[in-house]
Tab-separated table of C-alpha atoms in Angstrom:
chain	number	residue	atom	x	y	z
G	1	MET	CA	126.377	11.177	8.543
G	2	ASN	CA	126.514	14.699	7.118
G	3	ILE	CA	128.413	14.410	3.837
G	4	THR	CA	129.533	18.042	3.849
G	5	ASP	CA	131.253	17.675	7.239
G	6	LEU	CA	133.722	15.193	5.723
G	7	THR	CA	137.194	16.096	4.501
G	8	VAL	CA	138.131	15.287	0.920
G	9	HIS	CA	140.192	12.244	1.936
G	10	GLU	CA	137.176	10.963	3.880
G	11	LEU	CA	134.903	11.555	0.876
G	12	GLN	CA	137.414	9.776	-1.338
G	13	ASP	CA	137.412	6.766	1.001
G	14	LYS	CA	133.602	6.527	1.047
G	15	LEU	CA	133.422	6.857	-2.744
G	16	ALA	CA	135.959	4.047	-3.128
G	17	LYS	CA	133.897	1.823	-0.798
G	18	LYS	CA	130.705	2.781	-2.719
G	19	GLU	CA	129.090	4.041	0.502
G	20	ILE	CA	128.125	7.268	-1.299
G	21	THR	CA	127.959	8.417	-4.914
G	22	VAL	CA	129.270	11.458	-6.741
G	23	LEU	CA	125.681	12.650	-7.100
G	24	ASP	CA	125.143	12.318	-3.339
G	25	ILE	CA	128.142	14.540	-2.653
G	26	THR	CA	127.271	17.124	-5.305
G	27	LYS	CA	123.637	17.387	-4.199
G	28	ALA	CA	124.672	17.741	-0.540
G	29	TYR	CA	126.960	20.681	-1.311
G	30	LEU	CA	124.441	22.322	-3.637
G	31	GLN	CA	121.842	22.003	-0.868
G	32	ASN	CA	124.204	23.789	1.527
G	33	ILE	CA	124.782	26.518	-1.045
G	34	GLU	CA	121.035	26.957	-1.475
G	35	GLU	CA	120.529	27.247	2.293
G	36	LYS	CA	123.518	29.414	3.255
G	37	GLU	CA	124.666	31.415	0.241
G	38	ASP	CA	122.162	34.252	0.710
G	39	ASP	CA	123.777	34.955	4.081
G	40	ILE	CA	127.436	34.304	3.280
G	41	LYS	CA	127.681	35.492	-0.348
G	42	ALA	CA	130.794	33.395	-1.068
G	43	PHE	CA	130.099	32.923	-4.799
G	44	VAL	CA	130.078	35.139	-7.864
G	45	THR	CA	128.875	32.333	-10.157
G	46	ILE	CA	127.119	29.120	-9.072
G	47	LEU	CA	127.137	26.235	-11.561
G	48	LYS	CA	124.234	24.169	-10.203
G	49	ASP	CA	122.911	22.612	-13.422
G	50	GLU	CA	126.369	22.073	-14.868
G	51	ALA	CA	127.574	20.418	-11.650
G	52	LEU	CA	124.606	18.031	-11.470
G	53	LYS	CA	125.027	17.056	-15.127
G	54	GLN	CA	128.764	16.476	-14.684
G	55	ALA	CA	128.167	14.469	-11.481
G	56	GLU	CA	125.880	12.066	-13.358
G	57	GLU	CA	128.400	11.703	-16.179
G	58	VAL	CA	131.353	11.116	-13.843
G	59	GLN	CA	129.447	8.568	-11.742
G	60	GLY	CA	128.468	6.720	-14.922
G	61	LYS	CA	132.098	6.577	-16.048
G	62	ILE	CA	133.213	5.394	-12.599
G	63	ASP	CA	130.569	2.624	-12.699
G	64	GLU	CA	131.752	1.574	-16.153
G	65	GLY	CA	135.393	1.573	-15.055
G	66	GLU	CA	136.292	4.346	-17.514
G	67	ILE	CA	137.595	6.647	-14.747
G	68	LYS	CA	140.045	5.464	-12.145
G	69	GLY	CA	141.179	8.898	-10.851
G	70	GLU	CA	141.354	9.139	-7.069
G	71	PHE	CA	139.481	12.430	-6.945
G	72	ALA	CA	136.940	11.964	-9.719
G	73	GLY	CA	133.640	13.418	-8.614
G	74	ILE	CA	135.028	15.560	-5.766
G	75	PRO	CA	133.523	19.079	-5.887
G	76	ILE	CA	135.728	22.188	-5.765
G	77	GLY	CA	135.343	25.978	-5.707
G	78	ILE	CA	137.612	28.270	-7.737
G	79	LYS	CA	138.595	31.853	-6.953
G	80	ASP	CA	137.253	34.134	-9.653
G	81	ASN	CA	140.645	35.333	-10.906
G	82	ILE	CA	141.564	31.864	-12.220
G	83	CYS	CA	140.527	31.432	-15.860
G	84	THR	CA	137.876	28.775	-16.523
G	85	LYS	CA	136.964	27.957	-20.113
G	86	GLY	CA	133.353	28.761	-20.941
G	87	VAL	CA	132.661	30.207	-17.469
G	88	LYS	CA	132.817	33.834	-16.369
G	89	THR	CA	136.106	34.992	-14.850
G	90	THR	CA	135.268	38.408	-13.414
G	91	CYS	CA	137.975	39.112	-10.798
G	92	SER	CA	134.947	40.542	-8.907
G	93	SER	CA	135.251	43.671	-11.033
G	94	LYS	CA	132.831	45.639	-13.192
G	95	MET	CA	135.675	45.751	-15.716
G	96	LEU	CA	135.363	41.975	-16.326
G	97	GLU	CA	131.713	41.550	-15.322
G	98	ASN	CA	130.785	39.661	-18.498
G	99	PHE	CA	134.153	38.179	-19.486
G	100	VAL	CA	133.960	34.469	-20.330
G	101	SER	CA	137.417	32.938	-20.554
G	102	PRO	CA	138.200	31.147	-23.846
G	103	TYR	CA	140.779	28.906	-22.141
G	104	ASP	CA	141.553	27.134	-18.874
G	105	ALA	CA	144.333	28.082	-16.483
G	106	THR	CA	146.923	25.330	-16.094
G	107	VAL	CA	145.645	24.529	-12.600
G	108	MET	CA	142.146	24.111	-14.083
G	109	GLU	CA	143.491	21.705	-16.708
G	110	LYS	CA	144.878	19.617	-13.839
G	111	ILE	CA	141.621	19.840	-11.868
G	112	ASN	CA	139.624	18.810	-14.949
G	113	LYS	CA	142.001	15.941	-15.672
G	114	GLU	CA	141.062	14.587	-12.232
G	115	ASN	CA	137.371	14.856	-13.214
G	116	MET	CA	136.558	17.088	-10.260
G	117	ILE	CA	133.279	18.990	-10.284
G	118	MET	CA	133.456	22.785	-10.220
G	119	LEU	CA	130.567	24.138	-8.131
G	120	GLY	CA	131.273	27.744	-9.050
G	121	LYS	CA	133.551	30.770	-8.982
G	122	LEU	CA	134.221	32.375	-5.612
G	123	ASN	CA	134.062	36.012	-4.570
G	124	MET	CA	137.173	38.087	-3.873
G	125	ASP	CA	138.426	41.619	-3.461
G	126	GLU	CA	138.467	43.246	-6.895
G	127	PHE	CA	141.539	42.069	-8.834
G	128	ALA	CA	142.731	40.516	-5.529
G	129	MET	CA	143.383	43.953	-4.025
G	130	GLY	CA	142.186	43.965	-0.433
G	131	GLY	CA	142.180	42.087	2.836
G	132	SER	CA	138.475	41.722	3.619
G	133	THR	CA	136.493	40.854	0.448
G	134	GLU	CA	134.628	44.132	0.941
G	135	TYR	CA	136.096	45.488	-2.314
G	136	SER	CA	134.184	43.117	-4.597
G	137	TYR	CA	132.045	44.860	-7.222
G	138	PHE	CA	129.240	42.336	-6.707
G	139	HIS	CA	128.771	41.952	-2.941
G	140	LYS	CA	130.580	41.635	0.378
G	141	THR	CA	131.302	38.108	1.626
G	142	ARG	CA	130.585	37.403	5.302
G	143	ASN	CA	132.470	35.241	7.777
G	144	PRO	CA	130.548	32.008	8.545
G	145	TRP	CA	131.633	32.173	12.201
G	146	ASN	CA	129.987	35.572	12.656
G	147	LEU	CA	128.109	37.156	9.793
G	148	ASN	CA	128.954	40.652	11.027
G	149	LYS	CA	132.677	39.966	10.514
G	150	VAL	CA	134.782	39.959	7.353
G	151	PRO	CA	136.139	36.622	6.055
G	152	GLY	CA	139.477	38.222	5.196
G	153	GLY	CA	140.805	38.672	1.698
G	154	SER	CA	141.396	38.696	-1.071
G	155	SER	CA	140.448	34.980	-1.183
G	156	GLY	CA	137.601	35.584	1.272
G	157	GLY	CA	135.025	33.783	-0.857
G	158	SER	CA	137.225	30.678	-1.030
G	159	ALA	CA	137.909	30.588	2.728
G	160	ALA	CA	134.288	31.326	3.683
G	161	ALA	CA	132.992	28.647	1.288
G	162	VAL	CA	135.245	25.980	2.837
G	163	ALA	CA	134.477	27.105	6.399
G	164	ALA	CA	130.708	27.036	5.744
G	165	ASN	CA	130.809	23.624	4.004
G	166	LEU	CA	129.722	25.114	0.675
G	167	VAL	CA	132.688	23.375	-0.985
G	168	PRO	CA	135.000	20.660	0.423
G	169	TRP	CA	138.075	22.579	-0.748
G	170	ALA	CA	138.948	25.549	-2.949
G	171	LEU	CA	141.700	27.290	-4.870
G	172	GLY	CA	142.765	30.793	-3.910
G	173	SER	CA	145.620	33.085	-4.844
G	174	ASP	CA	148.126	34.767	-2.545
G	175	THR	CA	149.998	37.992	-3.363
G	176	GLY	CA	150.684	39.238	0.164
G	177	GLY	CA	148.698	36.865	2.372
G	178	SER	CA	145.472	36.465	0.401
G	179	ILE	CA	145.225	32.707	1.064
G	180	ARG	CA	146.644	32.618	4.576
G	181	GLN	CA	144.884	35.612	6.167
G	182	PRO	CA	141.307	34.631	5.175
G	183	SER	CA	142.087	31.036	6.161
G	184	SER	CA	143.097	32.339	9.587
G	185	PHE	CA	139.931	34.459	9.895
G	186	CYS	CA	137.693	31.541	8.843
G	187	GLY	CA	139.386	28.775	10.833
G	188	VAL	CA	140.567	26.673	7.885
G	189	VAL	CA	143.932	25.636	6.408
G	190	GLY	CA	145.520	27.848	3.738
G	191	LEU	CA	148.791	27.104	1.930
G	192	LYS	CA	150.800	29.608	-0.099
G	193	PRO	CA	153.329	27.510	-2.085
G	194	THR	CA	156.848	28.583	-3.014
G	195	TYR	CA	156.825	31.060	-5.889
G	196	GLY	CA	157.109	29.030	-9.102
G	197	LEU	CA	155.919	25.694	-7.696
G	198	VAL	CA	152.391	26.126	-9.102
G	199	SER	CA	151.841	27.532	-12.585
G	200	ARG	CA	150.432	31.055	-12.782
G	201	TYR	CA	149.313	30.594	-16.395
G	202	GLY	CA	145.668	31.640	-16.492
G	203	LEU	CA	145.777	33.517	-13.184
G	204	VAL	CA	144.725	37.108	-13.870
G	205	ALA	CA	147.798	39.010	-12.738
G	206	PHE	CA	147.846	41.471	-9.852
G	207	ALA	CA	151.590	41.534	-9.075
G	208	SER	CA	153.383	38.997	-11.240
G	209	SER	CA	156.485	38.543	-9.066
G	210	LEU	CA	154.380	37.894	-5.946
G	211	ASP	CA	151.202	36.051	-7.030
G	212	GLN	CA	150.850	32.338	-6.328
G	213	ILE	CA	147.889	29.927	-6.528
G	214	GLY	CA	147.325	27.598	-3.575
G	215	PRO	CA	144.796	25.405	-1.723
G	216	ILE	CA	142.306	26.288	1.018
G	217	THR	CA	141.077	23.157	2.799
G	218	LYS	CA	139.442	21.734	5.930
G	219	ASP	CA	142.601	20.016	7.144
G	220	VAL	CA	146.306	19.695	6.374
G	221	LYS	CA	146.081	16.334	4.588
G	222	ASP	CA	143.624	17.787	2.071
G	223	SER	CA	146.042	20.669	1.519
G	224	ALA	CA	148.859	18.225	0.738
G	225	ILE	CA	146.557	16.289	-1.619
G	226	LEU	CA	145.504	19.385	-3.569
G	227	LEU	CA	149.099	20.617	-3.772
G	228	ASN	CA	150.070	17.239	-5.257
G	229	ILE	CA	147.500	17.838	-7.996
G	230	ILE	CA	148.300	21.454	-8.916
G	231	ALA	CA	152.102	21.605	-8.431
G	232	GLY	CA	154.505	21.075	-11.310
G	233	HIS	CA	156.469	22.707	-14.089
G	234	ASP	CA	154.572	24.450	-16.889
G	235	ASP	CA	156.165	25.532	-20.168
G	236	LYS	CA	153.445	28.178	-20.566
G	237	ASP	CA	154.662	29.997	-17.430
G	238	SER	CA	158.158	31.486	-17.699
G	239	THR	CA	158.381	31.791	-13.901
G	240	SER	CA	157.488	28.110	-13.336
G	241	ALA	CA	160.210	26.140	-11.554
G	242	ASN	CA	161.297	22.774	-12.909
G	243	GLN	CA	161.366	20.880	-9.615
G	244	GLU	CA	161.413	17.159	-8.955
G	245	LYS	CA	157.885	15.852	-8.291
G	246	ILE	CA	157.209	15.297	-4.574
G	247	ASP	CA	154.359	13.399	-2.912
G	248	TYR	CA	153.401	15.824	-0.161
G	249	VAL	CA	150.990	13.363	1.458
G	250	LYS	CA	153.907	11.020	2.186
G	251	ALA	CA	155.610	13.916	3.984
G	252	LEU	CA	152.922	13.870	6.708
G	253	LYS	CA	154.789	11.861	9.353
G	254	ASN	CA	153.076	13.118	12.547
G	255	ASP	CA	156.500	13.623	14.092
G	256	VAL	CA	158.415	16.847	14.822
G	257	LYS	CA	161.052	15.483	17.200
G	258	GLY	CA	164.246	17.459	16.661
G	259	LEU	CA	162.564	19.988	14.346
G	260	LYS	CA	164.143	23.412	14.878
G	261	ILE	CA	161.519	26.160	15.028
G	262	GLY	CA	162.462	29.834	15.126
G	263	VAL	CA	160.011	32.375	16.562
G	264	PRO	CA	160.859	35.861	15.183
G	265	LYS	CA	160.279	38.368	17.994
G	266	GLU	CA	159.401	41.152	15.525
G	267	PHE	CA	156.112	39.382	14.689
G	268	PHE	CA	154.994	39.388	18.322
G	269	GLY	CA	155.473	43.073	19.083
G	270	GLU	CA	153.240	46.112	19.017
G	271	GLY	CA	149.845	45.628	17.339
G	272	ILE	CA	149.471	41.911	18.086
G	273	ASN	CA	146.191	41.118	19.828
G	274	GLU	CA	146.764	39.648	23.300
G	275	GLU	CA	144.463	36.669	22.667
G	276	VAL	CA	146.268	35.917	19.406
G	277	LYS	CA	149.613	36.037	21.244
G	278	ALA	CA	148.274	33.788	24.026
G	279	SER	CA	147.102	31.174	21.514
G	280	LEU	CA	150.471	31.251	19.749
G	281	ASP	CA	152.273	30.847	23.083
G	282	LYS	CA	150.170	27.730	23.788
G	283	ALA	CA	150.961	26.387	20.310
G	284	ILE	CA	154.676	26.919	20.949
G	285	GLU	CA	154.415	24.967	24.208
G	286	MET	CA	152.586	22.204	22.342
G	287	TYR	CA	155.419	21.969	19.811
G	288	LYS	CA	157.903	21.677	22.672
G	289	GLU	CA	155.819	18.852	24.182
G	290	LEU	CA	155.882	17.132	20.775
G	291	GLY	CA	159.692	17.202	20.766
G	292	ALA	CA	160.475	20.235	18.618
G	293	GLU	CA	163.288	22.624	19.544
G	294	VAL	CA	161.788	26.121	19.751
G	295	GLU	CA	163.652	29.366	20.378
G	296	GLU	CA	163.192	33.076	19.834
G	297	CYS	CA	165.068	34.658	16.954
G	298	SER	CA	165.202	37.959	15.080
G	299	LEU	CA	164.202	38.937	11.542
G	300	ASP	CA	164.980	42.622	11.879
G	301	ILE	CA	164.822	43.560	8.190
G	302	ALA	CA	161.357	41.967	7.885
G	303	LYS	CA	159.797	45.121	9.374
G	304	TYR	CA	160.534	46.868	6.081
G	305	SER	CA	158.703	44.193	4.075
G	306	LEU	CA	155.312	45.895	4.237
G	307	ALA	CA	156.559	49.152	2.709
G	308	ALA	CA	158.565	47.307	0.043
G	309	TYR	CA	155.593	45.058	-0.720
G	310	TYR	CA	153.135	47.873	-1.374
G	311	ILE	CA	155.598	49.689	-3.627
G	312	ILE	CA	156.424	46.571	-5.677
G	313	ALA	CA	152.856	45.211	-5.759
G	314	CYS	CA	151.296	48.520	-6.788
G	315	ALA	CA	153.978	49.123	-9.427
G	316	GLU	CA	153.307	45.723	-10.995
G	317	ALA	CA	149.544	46.225	-10.697
G	318	SER	CA	149.674	49.531	-12.545
G	319	SER	CA	151.533	47.780	-15.367
G	320	ASN	CA	149.376	44.618	-15.439
G	321	LEU	CA	146.077	46.485	-15.357
G	322	GLY	CA	147.082	48.713	-18.258
G	323	ARG	CA	145.559	46.105	-20.616
G	324	PHE	CA	142.034	46.895	-19.405
G	325	ASP	CA	141.306	49.779	-21.737
G	326	GLY	CA	137.812	49.149	-23.131
G	327	ILE	CA	139.169	48.345	-26.580
G	328	ARG	CA	139.363	44.556	-26.551
G	329	TYR	CA	137.384	42.382	-24.151
G	330	THR	CA	136.535	44.445	-21.078
G	331	TYR	CA	133.846	46.883	-19.982
G	332	ARG	CA	133.542	49.916	-22.265
G	333	THR	CA	131.975	53.256	-21.393
G	334	LYS	CA	128.832	54.015	-23.381
G	335	GLU	CA	129.570	57.655	-24.224
G	336	PHE	CA	132.899	59.055	-25.374
G	337	GLY	CA	134.080	61.648	-27.865
G	338	ASN	CA	137.592	60.452	-28.666
G	339	LEU	CA	140.110	57.708	-27.825
G	340	LYS	CA	141.531	59.522	-24.803
G	341	GLU	CA	138.057	60.011	-23.364
G	342	LEU	CA	137.264	56.330	-24.023
G	343	TYR	CA	140.285	55.229	-21.972
G	344	LYS	CA	139.628	57.693	-19.174
G	345	LYS	CA	135.908	57.043	-18.742
G	346	THR	CA	136.184	53.271	-19.176
G	347	ARG	CA	138.831	52.920	-16.489
G	348	SER	CA	137.117	55.445	-14.190
G	349	GLU	CA	133.821	53.561	-14.405
G	350	GLY	CA	135.210	50.024	-14.617
G	351	PHE	CA	137.631	50.006	-11.668
G	352	GLY	CA	136.662	50.322	-8.016
G	353	PRO	CA	138.288	52.740	-5.527
G	354	GLU	CA	140.914	50.345	-4.124
G	355	VAL	CA	142.119	49.314	-7.591
G	356	LYS	CA	142.347	52.961	-8.652
G	357	ARG	CA	144.270	53.782	-5.477
G	358	ARG	CA	146.865	51.108	-6.184
G	359	ILE	CA	147.180	51.997	-9.885
G	360	ILE	CA	147.841	55.635	-8.967
G	361	LEU	CA	150.419	54.695	-6.336
G	362	GLY	CA	152.084	52.203	-8.689
G	363	THR	CA	152.248	54.664	-11.569
G	364	TYR	CA	153.758	57.267	-9.233
G	365	VAL	CA	156.588	55.026	-7.973
G	366	LEU	CA	157.439	54.019	-11.548
G	367	SER	CA	157.426	57.570	-12.887
G	368	SER	CA	160.489	59.542	-13.933
G	369	GLY	CA	162.229	61.030	-10.920
G	370	TYR	CA	160.660	58.614	-8.440
G	371	TYR	CA	161.651	55.220	-9.858
G	372	ASP	CA	165.059	55.218	-8.141
G	373	ALA	CA	163.742	56.729	-4.915
G	374	TYR	CA	160.952	54.190	-4.454
G	375	TYR	CA	160.730	51.193	-6.801
G	376	LYS	CA	164.454	50.536	-7.141
G	377	LYS	CA	164.959	50.955	-3.400
G	378	ALA	CA	162.064	48.584	-2.671
G	379	GLN	CA	163.689	45.936	-4.864
G	380	LYS	CA	166.939	46.344	-2.924
G	381	VAL	CA	165.008	45.884	0.334
G	382	ARG	CA	163.454	42.769	-1.187
G	383	THR	CA	166.928	41.295	-1.672
G	384	LEU	CA	167.816	42.122	1.936
G	385	VAL	CA	164.618	40.405	3.152
G	386	MET	CA	165.419	37.298	1.094
G	387	ASN	CA	168.941	37.215	2.533
G	388	GLU	CA	167.601	37.639	6.088
G	389	PHE	CA	165.321	34.621	5.655
G	390	LYS	CA	168.128	32.634	4.060
G	391	LYS	CA	170.307	33.356	7.092
G	392	ALA	CA	167.504	32.322	9.487
G	393	PHE	CA	167.011	29.029	7.656
G	394	GLU	CA	170.672	28.158	8.135
G	395	LYS	CA	169.724	27.641	11.790
G	396	TYR	CA	165.998	26.771	11.718
G	397	ASP	CA	163.820	24.356	9.737
G	398	VAL	CA	160.622	26.369	10.218
G	399	LEU	CA	159.670	29.858	11.363
G	400	LEU	CA	156.497	30.324	13.441
G	401	THR	CA	154.474	33.555	13.512
G	402	PRO	CA	150.870	34.716	13.825
G	403	THR	CA	149.061	34.656	10.476
G	404	SER	CA	147.353	37.930	11.338
G	405	PRO	CA	147.875	40.305	14.278
G	406	THR	CA	144.115	40.162	14.973
G	407	VAL	CA	141.086	37.951	14.468
G	408	ALA	CA	138.429	38.834	11.874
G	409	PHE	CA	137.230	42.414	12.269
G	410	ASP	CA	133.771	43.923	11.829
G	411	ILE	CA	132.501	44.586	8.314
G	412	GLY	CA	133.004	48.266	7.519
G	413	SER	CA	135.439	48.921	10.365
G	414	LYS	CA	138.545	49.282	8.171
G	415	SER	CA	137.286	49.687	4.610
G	416	ASN	CA	137.364	53.490	4.908
G	417	ASN	CA	140.905	53.461	6.285
G	418	PRO	CA	143.180	51.881	3.639
G	419	LEU	CA	146.331	52.319	5.735
G	420	GLU	CA	144.843	50.355	8.633
G	421	MET	CA	143.770	47.629	6.180
G	422	TYR	CA	147.293	47.475	4.718
G	423	LEU	CA	148.821	47.040	8.191
G	424	ALA	CA	146.748	43.855	8.634
G	425	ASP	CA	149.139	42.194	6.131
G	426	ILE	CA	152.196	42.764	8.303
G	427	CYS	CA	152.690	39.069	9.200
G	428	THR	CA	152.268	37.633	5.708
G	429	VAL	CA	153.817	39.927	3.066
G	430	SER	CA	157.455	39.079	3.816
G	431	VAL	CA	156.794	35.482	2.719
G	432	ASN	CA	155.735	36.687	-0.747
G	433	ILE	CA	158.587	39.193	-0.918
G	434	ALA	CA	161.035	36.309	-0.371
G	435	GLY	CA	159.109	33.787	-2.536
G	436	LEU	CA	158.838	31.299	0.351
G	437	PRO	CA	156.119	28.761	1.247
G	438	GLY	CA	153.804	29.541	4.161
G	439	ILE	CA	150.831	27.781	5.704
G	440	SER	CA	148.142	29.048	8.073
G	441	ILE	CA	146.475	26.571	10.421
G	442	PRO	CA	143.937	27.159	13.216
G	443	CYS	CA	145.448	27.263	16.717
G	444	GLY	CA	142.636	28.602	18.894
G	445	LEU	CA	139.601	30.802	19.409
G	446	ASP	CA	139.306	34.215	21.032
G	447	LYS	CA	136.781	34.978	23.783
G	448	GLU	CA	134.138	35.807	21.169
G	449	GLY	CA	134.664	32.423	19.524
G	450	MET	CA	136.512	33.737	16.440
G	451	PRO	CA	139.321	31.611	14.922
G	452	ILE	CA	143.004	32.410	15.445
G	453	GLY	CA	145.589	31.324	12.878
G	454	MET	CA	149.242	30.306	13.184
G	455	GLN	CA	151.657	30.706	10.263
G	456	LEU	CA	154.526	28.326	9.547
G	457	ILE	CA	157.144	29.524	7.042
G	458	GLY	CA	159.566	27.188	5.284
G	459	LYS	CA	162.594	27.211	3.018
G	460	ARG	CA	162.065	27.541	-0.728
G	461	PHE	CA	160.459	24.384	-2.142
G	462	ASP	CA	160.375	22.793	1.301
G	463	GLU	CA	156.606	22.492	1.540
G	464	SER	CA	157.097	18.985	2.929
G	465	THR	CA	158.526	20.304	6.203
G	466	ILE	CA	155.873	22.926	6.918
G	467	LEU	CA	153.079	20.540	5.917
G	468	ASN	CA	154.399	17.910	8.316
G	469	ALA	CA	154.853	20.483	11.087
G	470	ALA	CA	151.284	21.704	10.520
G	471	TYR	CA	149.915	18.146	10.314
G	472	THR	CA	151.647	17.065	13.540
G	473	PHE	CA	150.231	20.078	15.392
G	474	GLU	CA	146.780	19.411	13.934
G	475	GLN	CA	146.844	15.782	15.100
G	476	LYS	CA	147.375	17.032	18.649
G	477	PHE	CA	145.194	20.146	18.568
G	478	GLY	CA	142.437	19.034	16.208
G	479	THR	CA	140.591	21.150	13.660
G	480	LEU	CA	138.227	23.899	14.713
G	481	GLY	CA	135.405	22.338	12.747
G	482	THR	CA	135.415	19.209	14.904
G	483	ARG	CA	136.102	20.760	18.298
G	484	GLN	CA	133.319	20.778	20.867
G	485	ASN	CA	133.823	24.413	21.908
G	486	VAL	CA	133.077	25.913	18.486
G	487	PRO	CA	130.179	28.352	18.942
G	488	LYS	CA	127.027	28.001	16.892
G	489	ARG	CA	127.415	30.053	13.754
G	490	GLN	CA	125.310	33.161	14.032
G	491	GLU	CA	122.403	34.059	11.811
G	492	ASN	CA	122.528	37.207	9.730
G	493	ASN	CA	121.060	40.258	11.382
């Protein structure tokens, strides 16, 4: 038995039966990190000594009956824009290279309450701005399926770490597809919850009205388990929704008979890779075989989501990143003559090119004379998109689309063409614009053996339905990690 091949619910079962120990699990994952991390570069910070020490302490408390938590001793990886007390939170930026958070994000308080073991902080595009994890200040992360390919972004470190068995599950954040797209590229499950279901307190903000923390896991059941742990109202987050507590694991019925699935034709048009489309067509047929009612529909206004998203996201980014000025707790330039020069040189040196690009665009659309023409109009389009989805969900329970129009692309192939990189988000951004839940699950492989992802979109706070739809498909299709036709992961060139 290879411990790191197991899902979290399988690890939990073996821990309960005393077939393995917390130390066994922790050592197995740390061994994988030692062997693979030089190739994959999924981490910014690895907490080897701390994890081993905590594993011994947790196992001792379990043996003494002091801990009865279901997930005590389960390792986890955390995206490096989620604040962790006493541990660096860098956002993969030079600006926060040495920042050690003095407090825990709310999701970390919940993780710690479960006595999980944090193995480290995971790499990302700087300040979550990017779709390939090539924009990290520290290093590029590589896709475990092919080390010449990107893992997606901005939660590329989280998705790659789960796919490579460096962690059993991880937390990411999703502003326009940053959980779902890398999950699709890496052949794992990624869930973006409804906006407000999971507290954003302690998540370093990119675009406050779009950001949401969510799980990246090996299978759908693990995703439901982790959502159970992190979901819930938080008084420290003014955008947190006060919803009735739901057990998402109980929602996994393995039955979609009578489920109404809409397939928006706009997501299958120009730019969609033929192999991606073929895999989605097979998935649709599988849903029909399972008893779901599937039909084509239209989400015409959704085509404007991408433009609205980049205006709104960049506007909010320019505002949120204004706090990084070199005065308080961030990087500060070494030589400056006056306050203005301090600001200018600090931000010029501390931010990478993609962050600067988005700050400039965001400042422009918020400026006098352009606010009404761009930002205000984008917010009106946002309302139209929300209404379009609301209308669709009067008829359908779930909407089915590709997660990404393509599979993972070659490292370096799009990083010099920002517009082409932005277009890769076309299938995911509308979900964030409307504040809806969306999940990406594997549905096939292309001819080169790269994973293909399928996205299921649900009504607000109806994670139960999309999780069950994803789970039922997974029970029939399987997971890519356990399928016989998965190619051997390539060595780094």
